[in-house]
Amino acid sequence: MKLKKRIPVIDQGNKLGFWGGKFGGNFVPETLKKPIEDLEILFNNLKEDKKFIAERDKYFKNWIGTPTRFIKLENLTKHVGGAQIYSKVVSDANGGAHKIYNATVHCLLAKRSGKKVICGDTGAGYAGKMLSMAAKKFGLKCKIFMGAKDIARQQPNVKAMKKNGAEVVPVYSGSQTLVDAVSECMRFWVANCDTTAMCVGSTVGPAVFVRICGWSTSQISRELKVQLIEEFGSIPKKLKLYNCVGGGSSSFGFWNEFMDYDKKQCEFIGVEAGGPAKSKKHAAPLTYGSKIGILHGAAQYVNQNSDGQIEETESISAGLDYPGISPLHCFLKDTKRARYTSASDEDALKAYKLVTKFEKLRPSLEPSHAFFVAIVESKKFSKDTIVVVNSCGDAYKDKKILEQRLGIKYVKSN
Amino acid sequence: MLNPISAAFKIAKKEKRPALLTYTVAGDGSKKQSLNILKSISENVDILEVGVPHNTPVADGSQIQTSAYRAIKNGIKINDIFNIIKKFKKSRKNKPVILMGYYNMIFQYGENNYINKCKASGVNGLIVVDLPWPENKNFAKKCKSKSIYFIQLLSPTTTDTRLKKIIKDSHQMNYFISMLSTTGGKLKVTPKEILKNYNKIKKIDPKKQTVIGFGITEKTIGKLKSADGLVVGSAICKEITRSLNNRQNPVTNVSRLVKNLKKKTT
């Protein structure tokens, strides 16, 4: 298995949509074959269309707000005493997380295809919130599927979705988290694909959704590349990019533009959710060597039992609480372009405390996983190593969990 | 030897009625009950579809989901399912059985192992909901080499050119999904419209048998009688759930329902 240079990773899949010949694909009911093919044709044309790209960039700039900040975490760097620690504050984006890029592009595509309704899944509620924002902006009706457990633990985002006029459909099946929300959303699409567009909230699902999402979030690394050159004059000789990985949309977008650099110069570190330290359950299929299986239309490493039933996950972070992982990351793992590890719930909380203590930054529980590993590893790195952590979400949505686990003083107000 | 699936269609045709196909989930309500249901309904059913329960089913509506989750909760494993079919076949040797499920279960078992096990247990056909054409070409070939029908699904969204290509590759039986829906949805199109699509499919290769499924209940089954076969699934799963909730015997209740369904097709 080999990663090709000078070809975008999203376009390195084969005819049937498999990366490295085995990750991804389209394991979908017959009914979805046609709508998926239509979407593929539309996306393949538009992503080469200068007018469409100009339209995308206009909304990215004026509505999402690009570029998001690239800042040095001076105090944290001093405290850790190793590498220079920076953050790409993607949570600056309109709505407070990277999910806005994919949501915006999906709404633009839906508009082009003449669909009036868009449905989507959400875990932490960010994908849903952003889709509701974009749908409102572009005049589409919006339906969001969300696990009942997630609805209970991510209330601020649920409120935001409803305020934007979206219908939030609670999903009570299975573990009542993201995995069930995605299933329910796909089922809804099966029954309504003639009138409704579907937005998959991460780089998961049938191949075209993986590609659209990766294409959209790549905005993050396009900005970062410019910002690094502005800061250092060129891409640093020792650059390490840390990102949490659930479905894998923010990390893929954070790395994409640096794909062709040698990994000795530019290393990618993906941090999965290890779950509670005392629990055997986790949401880290790459770290724990889960077997390849089919989930939500794509072949990927996924937590499952020997029969092929998908296993329940456990993580403090709803956004990472997913048993599978993007086919793109499976591909990056097996080609050894990226390195994957995990952080536990407790690790993430520890990192959150540390970052908020030293910096004016409030990473949500998802990027707090990445911060943990970045801080631990930075201690061992030389002073000329540049560590960048993608702070891809804001912790406002986590206030209830943070209050419960750390006490009220750690809940930073808006 | 003629595949018992084809033989079943022949008999139904002779009797001038559509073949009646039922779908029940293996292990629902319990392993024993699901076997007893199969045995009991088989006298009125031409072809039995047995569902392999999966916990992330992307095409099933709430009734079948409920049955599937219940079966999984009861601890059903894939080898139990093969055992249920083996036991069933001991007493009803020629009654055709189709196993219906999602690809990951087959993938984990290993395609070849799965097909061999199917053969050994007496499975006559396979439906894999999320392995569409052309992705299923290889697997379908393997099935054929063991005289197991791989049943292709066709949908109202399947384009005409695609229909032709799929049917060219398909074995003796196709499954037409009546409407845009997960299993068990309310019929949102008229039977007339469904039959129009069905006839279009039949015309492509009249020799191949095509059954209609999704949304078929006691109320609607009579209006689709001109098809080669009709599948009832969710209505049966619903009856099992109802029976269990009311502490009644699902075997008797489902058998009664199936008897009624049969009556309405003749």
XYZ file of C-alpha atoms in Angstrom:
680
model
C 0.000 0.000 0.000
C 1.436 3.323 -1.053
C 0.525 6.948 -0.675
C 0.950 8.783 -3.975
C 2.519 12.207 -4.185
C 0.978 15.207 -5.938
C -2.470 13.595 -6.008
C -4.924 14.701 -3.326
C -5.511 11.833 -0.919
C -9.262 12.137 -1.372
C -8.706 11.266 -5.039
C -6.416 8.291 -4.415
C -9.243 5.788 -4.111
C -9.801 3.247 -6.902
C -12.822 3.011 -9.194
C -14.992 1.480 -6.513
C -13.893 4.040 -3.939
C -11.331 1.993 -2.031
C -8.200 3.600 -0.649
C -5.227 1.267 -0.706
C -7.544 -1.246 -2.341
C -9.359 -2.027 0.898
C -10.562 0.986 2.880
C -13.772 2.816 2.055
C -16.016 1.777 -0.809
C -19.786 1.908 -1.050
C -21.488 -0.761 1.015
C -24.933 0.721 0.636
C -28.459 -0.454 -0.071
C -29.355 -0.447 -3.774
C -31.701 2.500 -3.273
C -28.756 4.768 -2.445
C -26.640 3.803 -5.450
C -28.223 6.381 -7.727
C -28.264 9.342 -5.299
C -24.645 8.597 -4.414
C -23.657 8.434 -8.057
C -25.459 11.733 -8.709
C -23.614 13.340 -5.824
C -20.301 11.970 -7.095
C -20.822 13.450 -10.530
C -21.869 16.785 -9.063
C -18.939 16.938 -6.656
C -16.344 15.790 -9.180
C -17.445 18.548 -11.548
C -17.789 21.298 -8.997
C -14.502 20.712 -7.252
C -12.773 21.593 -10.516
C -15.114 24.485 -11.237
C -13.469 27.841 -10.593
C -16.787 29.582 -10.059
C -17.845 27.070 -7.453
C -14.522 27.333 -5.663
C -14.836 31.110 -5.675
C -18.299 30.777 -4.181
C -17.003 28.412 -1.509
C -14.135 30.728 -0.670
C -16.456 33.687 -0.442
C -18.591 31.957 2.192
C -15.540 30.569 3.965
C -14.080 34.060 4.201
C -17.087 36.245 4.875
C -19.318 33.895 6.753
C -17.132 31.268 8.433
C -14.310 33.712 8.946
C -10.982 32.668 7.524
C -8.253 32.379 8.429
C -8.684 31.146 11.972
C -5.878 32.178 14.301
C -2.490 30.512 14.547
C -1.056 31.395 17.943
C 1.907 30.559 20.085
C 1.069 29.171 23.509
C 3.923 30.998 25.252
C 3.033 30.132 28.825
C 2.328 26.500 28.114
C 5.597 26.243 26.165
C 7.473 27.683 29.122
C 5.711 25.370 31.548
C 6.351 22.259 29.500
C 9.918 23.203 28.694
C 10.587 21.447 25.409
C 9.173 22.049 21.966
C 7.578 25.326 20.933
C 3.854 24.779 21.292
C 1.417 26.497 18.964
C -2.245 26.138 18.332
C -4.379 26.526 15.272
C -7.538 27.926 16.796
C -10.066 26.417 14.440
C -12.732 26.972 17.077
C -12.582 30.625 15.952
C -14.647 29.577 12.961
C -18.273 30.646 12.931
C -20.153 28.275 15.219
C -17.088 27.251 17.181
C -15.676 24.226 15.361
C -14.335 22.815 12.089
C -17.649 21.138 11.280
C -18.790 24.352 9.616
C -16.611 23.740 6.517
C -18.222 20.434 5.596
C -21.703 21.678 6.468
C -21.297 24.717 4.236
C -20.044 22.704 1.280
C -22.859 20.169 1.633
C -25.438 22.950 1.651
C -23.862 24.504 -1.449
C -24.015 21.105 -3.166
C -27.605 20.548 -2.036
C -28.583 23.903 -3.481
C -26.951 23.045 -6.799
C -28.815 19.738 -6.936
C -32.124 21.418 -6.270
C -32.799 19.635 -2.974
C -34.887 21.530 -0.431
C -34.147 19.486 2.668
C -30.849 18.402 4.199
C -30.426 15.773 6.880
C -27.379 15.086 8.986
C -26.018 13.197 11.961
C -24.266 14.571 14.988
C -22.391 13.322 18.029
C -21.061 16.232 20.058
C -23.680 18.336 18.370
C -21.207 20.454 16.433
C -21.882 18.818 13.080
C -25.575 19.265 13.720
C -25.260 22.816 14.926
C -23.173 23.818 11.920
C -25.472 22.075 9.493
C -28.426 23.877 11.037
C -26.571 27.179 10.674
C -25.616 26.546 7.065
C -29.074 25.229 6.193
C -30.602 28.372 7.603
C -28.125 30.504 5.708
C -28.906 28.788 2.409
C -32.644 28.406 2.927
C -32.795 24.631 3.344
C -34.994 22.699 5.743
C -32.827 20.803 8.203
C -33.246 17.549 10.095
C -30.609 16.388 12.576
C -30.305 12.882 14.005
C -28.680 12.677 17.412
C -28.329 9.895 19.967
C -30.475 10.377 23.043
C -27.417 10.024 25.284
C -25.654 12.784 23.372
C -28.709 15.023 23.504
C -28.555 14.785 27.278
C -24.828 15.579 27.519
C -24.472 18.263 24.841
C -27.431 20.509 25.536
C -25.920 23.855 24.454
C -25.514 22.567 20.903
C -28.997 21.036 20.888
C -30.442 24.388 21.860
C -28.465 26.081 19.107
C -29.777 23.642 16.495
C -33.350 24.227 17.525
C -32.815 27.964 17.545
C -31.633 27.706 13.961
C -34.900 26.056 13.060
C -33.635 22.495 12.703
C -35.638 19.517 13.778
C -33.582 17.413 16.207
C -34.588 13.767 16.062
C -33.528 11.757 19.114
C -32.231 8.262 18.364
C -32.971 5.665 21.018
C -31.588 2.563 19.339
C -28.357 0.817 20.350
C -25.958 2.853 22.465
C -27.874 6.071 21.707
C -24.722 7.834 20.526
C -23.132 8.909 17.247
C -23.001 5.447 15.681
C -26.760 5.090 16.019
C -27.361 8.648 14.843
C -25.443 7.968 11.630
C -27.385 4.732 11.049
C -30.700 6.481 11.593
C -29.700 9.352 9.325
C -28.747 6.912 6.563
C -32.074 5.132 7.002
C -33.881 8.424 6.698
C -31.973 9.138 3.511
C -32.849 5.720 2.092
C -36.512 6.623 2.494
C -36.252 10.240 1.331
C -33.348 10.449 -1.100
C -35.569 11.860 -3.849
C -36.172 15.126 -2.002
C -33.448 15.252 0.603
C -29.699 15.724 0.586
C -27.613 14.016 3.230
C -24.590 15.464 4.991
C -22.409 12.945 6.782
C -20.798 14.835 9.648
C -17.270 13.465 9.288
C -14.878 11.798 6.858
C -16.882 8.594 7.166
C -19.717 6.925 5.252
C -19.796 5.983 1.563
C -16.705 7.140 -0.350
C -18.127 10.357 -1.764
C -18.974 11.634 1.711
C -15.459 10.897 2.877
C -14.126 12.877 -0.068
C -16.458 15.860 0.287
C -15.705 16.200 3.970
C -11.944 15.875 3.498
C -12.035 18.402 0.685
C -13.955 20.836 2.889
C -11.899 20.626 6.067
C -8.644 20.917 4.112
C -9.219 24.643 4.409
C -7.554 24.274 7.830
C -4.192 23.150 6.469
C -4.324 25.581 3.548
C -4.474 28.381 6.078
C -1.900 26.817 8.361
C 0.624 26.465 5.568
C 0.443 30.189 4.842
C 0.591 31.030 8.533
C 3.631 28.831 9.129
C 5.477 30.491 6.278
C 4.510 33.917 7.619
C 5.779 32.974 11.080
C 8.952 31.071 10.175
C 9.711 32.095 6.597
C 9.321 28.487 5.482
C 7.837 25.214 6.664
C 9.781 24.349 9.837
C 12.346 21.538 9.678
C 10.768 19.752 12.626
C 7.041 20.143 12.553
C 4.581 17.996 14.480
C 0.853 18.288 13.938
C -1.354 16.930 16.722
C -5.041 16.376 16.252
C -7.769 14.371 17.934
C -9.372 11.693 15.789
C -12.950 10.501 16.067
C -14.354 10.115 12.588
C -11.273 12.018 11.476
C -12.506 15.132 9.687
C -10.571 17.803 11.536
C -7.312 15.857 11.581
C -7.490 15.035 7.906
C -8.148 18.684 7.108
C -5.351 19.774 9.417
C -2.828 17.530 7.653
C -3.902 17.414 4.026
C -1.708 20.212 2.635
C 1.384 18.718 4.286
C 0.845 15.201 2.933
C 3.753 15.329 0.460
C 6.336 16.446 3.008
C 8.625 13.794 4.406
C 7.305 12.599 7.719
C 10.679 13.280 9.299
C 10.044 16.942 8.610
C 6.331 17.016 9.111
C 4.892 14.362 11.355
C 1.175 13.744 11.872
C -0.018 12.478 15.237
C -3.629 11.419 15.605
C -5.030 11.044 19.101
C -8.012 8.763 19.586
C -10.331 8.585 22.559
C -9.121 5.913 24.953
C -12.223 6.138 27.127
C -12.228 6.049 30.929
C -8.924 4.758 32.300
C -10.679 1.956 34.181
C -12.947 0.880 31.345
C -12.183 -1.671 28.663
C -14.359 0.225 26.252
C -12.779 2.848 24.050
C -13.197 4.707 20.793
C -9.694 4.068 19.522
C -9.803 1.431 16.779
C -6.407 2.387 15.331
C -4.564 2.455 18.640
C -5.959 -0.866 19.806
C -5.633 -2.666 16.479
C -9.301 -3.296 15.738
C -10.039 -5.477 12.715
C -11.300 -4.219 9.374
C -15.058 -4.266 9.086
C -17.901 -2.498 7.348
C -19.596 0.380 9.122
C -21.932 2.940 7.593
C -21.084 2.010 4.051
C -17.308 1.905 4.314
C -14.602 -0.635 5.099
C -12.475 0.582 7.975
C -10.852 -0.469 11.224
C -13.755 -0.732 13.611
C -14.502 -1.975 17.099
C -16.534 -5.149 16.709
C -16.980 -8.628 18.103
C -15.995 -11.815 16.297
C -19.451 -12.072 14.689
C -19.155 -8.590 13.197
C -21.527 -6.800 15.531
C -20.315 -3.248 16.098
C -19.226 -2.729 19.688
C -20.286 0.034 21.989
C -17.726 2.701 22.665
C -17.114 4.850 25.663
C -15.595 8.299 25.838
C -16.105 11.494 27.754
C -16.033 13.245 24.415
C -19.174 12.760 22.367
C -17.387 13.943 19.244
C -14.839 11.134 19.389
C -17.257 8.493 20.629
C -17.416 6.473 17.405
C -16.439 2.807 16.939
C -15.005 3.307 13.472
C -12.596 5.688 11.819
C -12.315 7.346 8.446
C -10.985 5.139 5.633
C -8.557 8.004 4.986
C -6.975 7.470 8.388
C -6.858 3.696 7.909
C -4.971 4.456 4.714
C -2.631 6.948 6.423
C -1.992 4.447 9.189
C -1.200 1.516 6.921
C 1.025 3.646 4.676
C 2.683 4.822 7.909
C 2.236 8.470 6.963
C 0.520 9.238 10.274
C 1.041 7.891 13.779
C -1.918 7.149 16.040
C -2.201 6.915 19.785
C -4.862 7.543 22.385
C -5.592 9.578 25.499
C -8.018 8.606 28.245
C -10.923 10.649 29.583
C -8.794 11.582 32.582
C -5.871 12.586 30.358
C -8.111 14.889 28.372
C -9.439 16.544 31.523
C -5.902 17.000 32.807
C -4.867 18.669 29.562
C -7.945 20.866 29.580
C -7.053 22.069 33.073
C -3.490 22.787 32.081
C -4.283 24.610 28.849
C -6.971 26.773 30.424
C -4.696 27.521 33.348
C -1.902 28.865 31.197
C -3.593 30.171 28.091
C -6.581 32.153 26.927
C -7.856 29.140 25.084
C -10.744 26.867 25.868
C -10.372 23.638 23.877
C -13.350 21.293 24.004
C -12.907 17.756 25.291
C -12.096 16.500 21.781
C -8.931 18.591 21.158
C -8.068 18.217 24.842
C -7.188 14.621 23.943
C -4.696 15.931 21.392
C -3.336 18.512 23.814
C -2.592 15.798 26.331
C -0.377 13.815 24.004
C 1.193 16.971 22.563
C 2.147 18.182 26.048
C 3.566 14.820 27.141
C 5.635 14.442 23.974
C 6.722 18.095 23.787
C 8.710 17.655 26.988
C 11.039 15.301 25.153
C 11.420 17.364 22.013
C 14.217 19.828 21.257
C 13.557 23.568 21.484
C 13.520 23.946 17.704
C 10.661 21.497 17.298
C 7.406 23.167 16.334
C 4.362 21.479 17.798
C 0.964 22.598 16.529
C -2.257 21.402 18.101
C -5.524 21.840 16.313
C -7.938 23.315 18.821
C -10.825 22.310 16.651
C -13.682 22.855 19.057
C -14.710 25.174 21.848
C -15.545 23.868 25.332
C -18.724 25.835 25.812
C -20.719 22.750 24.818
C -18.931 20.706 27.504
C -19.764 22.958 30.413
C -22.022 20.406 32.115
C -19.418 17.630 31.973
C -16.613 19.978 33.052
C -18.646 21.197 35.977
C -19.365 17.631 37.060
C -15.831 16.381 36.654
C -13.695 19.371 37.563
C -15.952 21.751 39.457
C -17.550 25.006 38.528
C -14.357 27.063 38.554
C -13.158 25.305 35.429
C -16.178 26.296 33.426
C -15.050 29.384 31.559
C -17.884 31.637 30.564
C -18.330 33.104 27.117
C -31.065 -30.562 -9.181
C -33.356 -27.580 -9.425
C -32.756 -25.065 -6.651
C -35.746 -25.391 -4.272
C -36.308 -21.653 -4.716
C -37.072 -22.147 -8.403
C -39.167 -25.198 -7.599
C -41.237 -23.144 -5.153
C -41.953 -20.503 -7.780
C -43.041 -23.241 -10.200
C -45.535 -24.637 -7.741
C -46.995 -21.199 -6.989
C -47.290 -20.444 -10.678
C -49.103 -23.711 -11.245
C -51.548 -22.748 -8.536
C -51.924 -19.326 -10.170
C -50.822 -17.326 -7.174
C -47.727 -15.391 -6.173
C -45.201 -17.187 -4.031
C -45.444 -16.097 -0.422
C -42.158 -15.198 1.204
C -41.788 -14.366 4.864
C -38.982 -12.694 6.749
C -38.284 -13.466 10.371
C -35.167 -12.690 12.372
C -33.180 -15.693 13.542
C -33.255 -15.881 17.318
C -36.352 -13.736 17.758
C -37.967 -14.087 20.392
C -35.563 -16.929 21.360
C -33.543 -19.458 19.377
C -36.146 -22.128 20.024
C -39.093 -19.867 19.297
C -37.653 -18.674 16.020
C -37.155 -22.270 14.913
C -40.695 -23.138 15.941
C -42.022 -20.143 14.058
C -40.223 -21.291 10.908
C -41.568 -24.817 11.278
C -45.091 -23.669 11.980
C -45.412 -21.071 9.217
C -43.667 -23.171 6.600
C -46.854 -24.999 5.624
C -48.280 -21.747 4.298
C -45.067 -20.179 3.045
C -43.259 -20.911 -0.195
C -39.877 -19.412 0.651
C -38.541 -18.491 4.078
C -36.252 -15.538 4.467
C -34.274 -15.715 7.659
C -32.734 -12.494 8.891
C -29.236 -12.417 10.343
C -29.562 -9.703 12.979
C -27.028 -6.880 12.835
C -26.716 -3.983 15.237
C -26.079 -1.201 12.711
C -28.691 -1.987 10.070
C -28.839 0.889 7.597
C -31.889 -0.288 5.653
C -34.260 -1.631 8.279
C -37.199 0.153 9.788
C -38.167 0.050 13.437
C -40.027 -3.276 13.460
C -37.155 -5.336 12.102
C -34.682 -3.353 14.196
C -36.632 -4.241 17.317
C -36.573 -7.915 16.372
C -32.884 -7.799 15.518
C -31.847 -6.028 18.730
C -33.958 -8.476 20.724
C -32.285 -11.448 19.059
C -28.820 -10.029 19.640
C -29.670 -9.284 23.253
C -30.763 -12.893 23.604
C -27.248 -13.842 22.611
C -27.743 -15.146 19.085
C -24.489 -15.868 17.257
C -23.977 -16.592 13.632
C -23.314 -20.299 14.216
C -26.584 -20.547 16.162
C -28.315 -19.284 13.050
C -26.782 -21.980 10.906
C -27.889 -24.510 13.511
C -31.454 -23.223 13.453
C -31.570 -23.650 9.687
C -29.997 -27.076 9.841
C -32.600 -28.210 12.359
C -35.379 -26.699 10.306
C -34.174 -28.403 7.163
C -34.116 -31.788 8.894
C -37.887 -31.703 9.053
C -38.611 -29.634 5.933
C -35.972 -30.734 3.518
C -37.319 -29.081 0.385
C -38.578 -25.826 1.845
C -36.288 -23.118 0.458
C -34.480 -20.857 2.897
C -32.858 -17.533 2.079
C -30.473 -15.910 4.501
C -30.709 -12.130 4.543
C -28.290 -9.815 6.275
C -25.500 -7.267 6.135
C -22.103 -7.783 4.611
C -19.929 -7.248 7.674
C -21.146 -10.492 9.210
C -20.121 -12.367 6.063
C -16.850 -10.476 5.824
C -15.902 -11.414 9.393
C -16.861 -15.050 8.876
C -14.925 -15.127 5.625
C -16.803 -15.273 2.333
C -15.807 -18.846 1.506
C -16.438 -20.138 5.018
C -19.808 -18.467 5.034
C -20.888 -19.957 1.737
C -19.663 -23.406 2.742
C -21.528 -23.188 5.997
C -24.653 -22.050 4.149
C -24.361 -25.026 1.842
C -23.897 -27.426 4.712
C -26.868 -26.013 6.607
C -29.216 -26.071 3.649
C -29.404 -22.384 2.764
C -30.622 -21.941 -0.831
C -30.184 -18.229 -1.392
C -28.551 -15.121 0.018
C -29.591 -11.489 0.175
C -26.937 -9.051 1.287
C -28.537 -5.698 1.859
C -25.422 -3.556 1.663
C -23.472 -5.375 -1.017
C -24.884 -3.885 -4.215
C -23.922 -4.632 -7.797
C -21.158 -4.424 -9.100
C -19.480 -4.783 -5.706
C -21.206 -8.154 -5.296
C -20.039 -9.675 -8.583
C -17.313 -11.833 -7.094
C -19.324 -12.984 -4.144
C -22.307 -13.776 -6.349
C -20.102 -15.954 -8.522
C -18.881 -17.870 -5.501
C -22.488 -18.444 -4.446
C -23.398 -19.711 -7.871
C -20.589 -22.216 -7.871
C -22.185 -23.763 -4.775
C -25.687 -23.617 -6.312
C -26.777 -20.922 -3.922
C -28.738 -18.064 -5.481
C -27.356 -14.620 -4.842
C -30.449 -12.456 -4.976
C -30.011 -9.015 -6.465
C -31.962 -6.096 -5.071
C -33.591 -3.604 -7.416
C -35.066 -0.291 -6.355
C -37.226 2.453 -7.831
C -34.029 4.539 -7.996
C -32.194 1.922 -10.084
C -31.742 3.397 -13.560
C -32.848 1.490 -16.647
C -29.327 0.808 -17.867
C -28.343 -0.364 -14.432
C -31.414 -2.612 -14.221
C -30.386 -4.311 -17.427
C -26.824 -4.850 -16.267
C -27.853 -6.202 -12.871
C -30.486 -8.528 -14.268
C -28.043 -9.827 -16.853
C -25.751 -10.886 -14.020
C -28.479 -11.982 -11.622
C -29.336 -15.555 -10.778
C -32.894 -16.865 -11.077
C -34.457 -14.554 -8.513
C -34.530 -10.774 -8.095
C -35.946 -8.722 -5.262
C -37.706 -5.476 -6.138
C -37.932 -2.890 -3.362
C -41.409 -1.430 -3.779
C -40.644 2.161 -2.809
C -38.122 4.535 -1.302
C -38.223 3.326 2.254
C -36.578 1.260 4.897
C -38.283 -2.040 5.580
C -41.765 -1.787 7.009
C -42.600 1.715 5.892
C -46.160 2.605 4.985
C -46.836 2.139 1.289
C -46.383 5.632 -0.067
C -47.003 4.701 -3.674
C -50.008 2.957 -5.161
C -49.910 -0.772 -5.908
C -50.516 0.218 -9.511
C -47.324 2.219 -9.608
C -45.390 -0.574 -7.944
C -46.649 -3.050 -10.518
C -45.713 -0.686 -13.325
C -42.111 -0.711 -12.135
C -42.312 -4.425 -11.531
C -43.518 -5.086 -15.076
C -40.683 -2.999 -16.452
C -38.262 -5.234 -14.598
C -40.034 -8.411 -15.684
C -39.811 -7.384 -19.317
C -36.027 -7.275 -19.189
C -35.883 -11.004 -18.522
C -39.286 -12.655 -18.088
C -37.713 -15.990 -17.176
C -36.240 -14.662 -13.972
C -38.474 -14.559 -10.929
C -38.991 -11.200 -9.297
C -40.489 -10.721 -5.877
C -41.745 -7.485 -4.367
C -40.959 -6.500 -0.812
C -41.091 -3.552 1.637
C -44.385 -2.228 2.999
C -46.427 -5.347 2.289
C -49.053 -6.182 4.893
C -52.364 -7.996 5.163
C -53.976 -4.872 3.799
C -51.812 -4.446 0.714
C -50.845 -7.958 -0.277
C -54.040 -8.673 -2.219
C -53.427 -5.801 -4.598
C -50.046 -7.065 -5.761
C -51.040 -10.615 -6.563
C -49.807 -10.534 -10.132
C -46.153 -10.577 -9.027
C -44.043 -13.730 -9.009
C -43.703 -13.454 -5.279
C -44.428 -11.178 -2.340
C -42.361 -10.712 0.806
C -43.815 -9.898 4.198
C -41.327 -9.058 6.940
C -42.014 -6.140 9.222
C -45.669 -7.087 9.701
C -44.500 -10.434 11.067
C -41.809 -8.924 13.281
C -44.434 -6.544 14.608
C -46.692 -9.480 15.453
C -43.859 -11.166 17.352
C -43.257 -7.991 19.350
C -46.966 -7.608 20.041
C -47.255 -11.209 21.174
C -44.276 -10.972 23.491
C -45.563 -7.724 24.986
C -48.940 -9.321 25.637
C -47.394 -12.520 26.960
C -48.942 -14.514 24.159
C -47.351 -17.260 22.140
C -45.703 -15.693 19.074
C -45.679 -19.044 17.277
C -49.470 -19.327 17.237
C -50.045 -15.659 16.494
C -47.551 -15.468 13.643
C -48.885 -18.680 12.156
C -52.367 -17.236 12.147
C -51.128 -14.069 10.466
C -49.276 -16.019 7.803
C -52.313 -18.183 7.129
C -54.301 -15.015 6.502
C -51.617 -13.657 4.207
C -51.699 -16.873 2.220
C -55.471 -16.683 1.928
C -55.235 -13.195 0.496
C -52.846 -14.273 -2.221
C -55.013 -17.066 -3.535
